[in-house]
């Protein structure tokens, strides 16, 4: 997998979201700053 | 959903004054921002996109492609400019930061496909005027009729 900021944020999301599985809390967003002028967000889709 | 956001900074000056109002009404409405000689800001522009061909490249968009779009269509018009006098879209439009954000969103939307790969979608334009004032246009949520009202170079010429 190419380690772009997008893919890194996606992997962080997957790892954190697993930890929330047995919790009443829900992971809603991961925000990853790569540099001062670029950031990536992974946001849970609302259903 | 994955969103990627790129940040750009540019200085510009403006004066908030509506020709449809009296001087007293302008002063009351816009306060110190109605100063006849204008005033400057260091604007912070955030451009957010989603989609893209992430299976292939891992990217929502190519950073250099968005940089070129913003440089060509936004920074060339706004950076180090007097927005009232130098930006054609504001010949008859008060350059509140709400309106500047709408014009920037319209310019990006209008030229998006010329610079960005298919699949990447412009999602949001956010413009910070001061640490206390930020305005955003959620492009992907705006109805087409709303987007058509965004004044652009193309529409102002027609």
XYZ file of C-alpha atoms in Angstrom:
205
model
C 0.000 0.000 0.000
C 1.362 3.423 -0.895
C 1.870 5.311 2.393
C -0.010 8.449 1.340
C -1.570 10.582 4.063
C -4.958 9.274 2.889
C -3.940 5.628 3.309
C -2.218 6.297 6.629
C -5.330 8.013 7.995
C -7.455 5.111 6.720
C -5.262 2.585 8.528
C -5.346 4.630 11.749
C -9.136 4.753 11.427
C -9.360 0.944 11.022
C -7.150 0.288 14.033
C -8.982 2.755 16.279
C -12.453 1.754 15.089
C -11.778 -1.870 16.119
C -11.110 -0.667 19.665
C -14.458 1.110 19.746
C -16.395 -2.039 18.770
C -17.305 -3.015 22.332
C -17.757 0.548 23.542
C -20.841 2.739 23.617
C -18.735 5.502 22.132
C -18.456 5.790 18.361
C -15.390 6.907 16.471
C -16.617 9.777 14.340
C -13.506 11.334 12.804
C -9.757 10.931 12.413
C -7.832 14.015 11.305
C -4.211 13.631 10.294
C -1.931 16.573 9.536
C 0.849 15.631 7.147
C 2.283 19.156 6.882
C 1.206 22.682 7.811
C -0.619 22.915 4.503
C -2.133 19.470 4.074
C -4.430 17.369 6.221
C -6.657 14.372 5.688
C -9.879 13.473 7.476
C -11.680 10.153 7.701
C -15.311 10.769 8.648
C -17.957 8.190 9.517
C -20.774 8.220 6.998
C -24.140 9.108 8.514
C -26.863 6.564 7.812
C -15.381 8.919 3.700
C -11.897 10.360 3.240
C -11.397 14.066 2.681
C -8.089 15.737 1.857
C -7.565 19.426 2.491
C -4.902 21.747 1.172
C -4.199 25.135 2.772
C -3.151 28.356 1.048
C -2.406 31.769 2.480
C -2.744 35.118 0.743
C -2.834 38.774 1.804
C -5.438 41.088 0.309
C -7.333 44.242 1.200
C -10.990 45.160 0.983
C -13.550 47.727 2.003
C -17.102 46.795 2.946
C -19.396 49.372 1.381
C -22.673 48.875 -0.438
C -23.681 51.417 -3.102
C -27.289 50.583 -2.273
C -26.958 52.085 1.214
C -26.305 55.592 2.483
C -22.959 56.455 4.029
C -24.569 56.424 7.457
C -26.160 53.030 6.833
C -22.880 51.628 5.553
C -21.063 52.916 8.625
C -23.715 51.405 10.899
C -23.765 48.046 9.109
C -20.066 47.482 8.458
C -18.520 49.546 11.288
C -14.746 49.885 11.077
C -14.711 47.666 7.975
C -16.334 50.604 6.137
C -13.157 52.707 6.535
C -12.822 54.581 3.189
C -9.222 53.472 2.771
C -9.935 49.790 3.300
C -7.955 47.346 5.401
C -6.012 44.149 4.905
C -6.194 40.520 5.977
C -3.958 37.501 5.758
C -6.551 35.085 4.436
C -6.231 31.355 4.984
C -7.940 29.308 2.274
C -8.726 25.621 2.766
C -9.797 23.525 -0.210
C -11.266 20.113 0.598
C -11.973 17.286 -1.832
C -13.147 13.697 -1.636
C -13.237 10.782 -4.040
C -10.329 10.465 -6.416
C -8.724 7.308 -7.728
C -7.504 6.085 -4.352
C -7.294 2.409 -5.300
C -4.640 3.261 -7.851
C -2.712 6.191 -6.366
C -3.778 6.312 -2.725
C -4.530 9.999 -3.252
C -7.764 11.976 -3.280
C -6.028 14.436 -5.610
C -2.582 15.262 -6.930
C -1.225 18.053 -4.760
C 0.516 19.747 -7.691
C -2.687 19.772 -9.754
C -4.680 21.532 -7.046
C -1.779 23.929 -6.414
C -1.818 24.922 -10.088
C -5.591 25.419 -10.111
C -5.503 27.602 -7.002
C -2.494 29.585 -8.246
C -3.959 30.170 -11.708
C -7.555 30.923 -10.803
C -7.522 32.233 -7.216
C -4.142 33.505 -6.032
C -3.442 35.301 -9.311
C -6.674 37.249 -8.792
C -6.634 37.833 -5.035
C -3.119 37.745 -3.585
C -1.677 41.180 -2.802
C -4.741 42.784 -4.419
C -7.328 45.369 -3.502
C -10.355 43.111 -3.880
C -12.784 45.983 -4.524
C -10.749 47.420 -7.382
C -8.727 44.518 -8.743
C -11.117 41.560 -8.787
C -13.700 41.877 -11.536
C -16.309 39.812 -9.711
C -16.517 42.540 -7.059
C -17.246 45.451 -9.351
C -20.859 45.236 -8.119
C -20.524 42.898 -5.156
C -19.566 43.811 -1.584
C -16.372 41.851 -0.775
C -17.515 40.421 2.525
C -15.600 37.258 3.239
C -18.861 35.346 2.711
C -18.908 36.680 -0.857
C -15.174 36.119 -1.362
C -15.622 32.485 -0.276
C -18.538 32.080 -2.712
C -16.555 33.559 -5.591
C -13.527 31.383 -4.812
C -15.763 28.295 -4.637
C -17.340 29.256 -7.958
C -13.951 29.725 -9.632
C -12.678 26.377 -8.336
C -15.864 24.569 -9.331
C -15.842 26.163 -12.784
C -12.270 25.093 -13.578
C -12.034 21.921 -11.447
C -12.160 19.382 -14.270
C -9.488 21.240 -16.266
C -6.914 20.518 -13.548
C -8.044 17.599 -11.388
C -8.338 13.957 -12.382
C -11.834 12.523 -12.863
C -13.261 11.186 -9.630
C -11.958 13.893 -7.323
C -14.860 16.025 -6.119
C -14.654 19.530 -4.686
C -16.346 19.246 -1.300
C -15.729 22.429 0.677
C -14.069 25.826 0.521
C -13.248 27.409 3.854
C -11.869 30.938 4.170
C -10.472 32.308 7.412
C -10.418 36.088 7.546
C -9.268 36.461 11.162
C -8.787 34.007 14.038
C -12.428 34.785 14.968
C -14.044 34.837 11.509
C -14.186 31.807 9.238
C -16.652 31.171 6.409
C -17.233 28.012 4.484
C -19.061 26.947 1.359
C -20.014 23.276 1.336
C -19.951 22.886 -2.419
C -21.097 19.278 -2.528
C -24.195 20.123 -0.460
C -25.156 23.254 -2.328
C -28.042 22.850 -4.763
C -27.190 23.514 -8.398
C -29.392 26.590 -8.372
C -27.319 27.997 -5.511
C -24.038 27.292 -7.300
C -25.291 28.966 -10.462
C -25.764 32.144 -8.477
C -22.070 32.228 -7.601
C -20.685 35.144 -9.605
C -17.811 34.023 -11.798
C -15.809 35.626 -14.567
C -17.824 33.649 -17.094
C -21.218 34.699 -15.729
C -20.208 38.325 -15.184
C -19.200 38.611 -18.827
C -22.456 37.221 -20.141
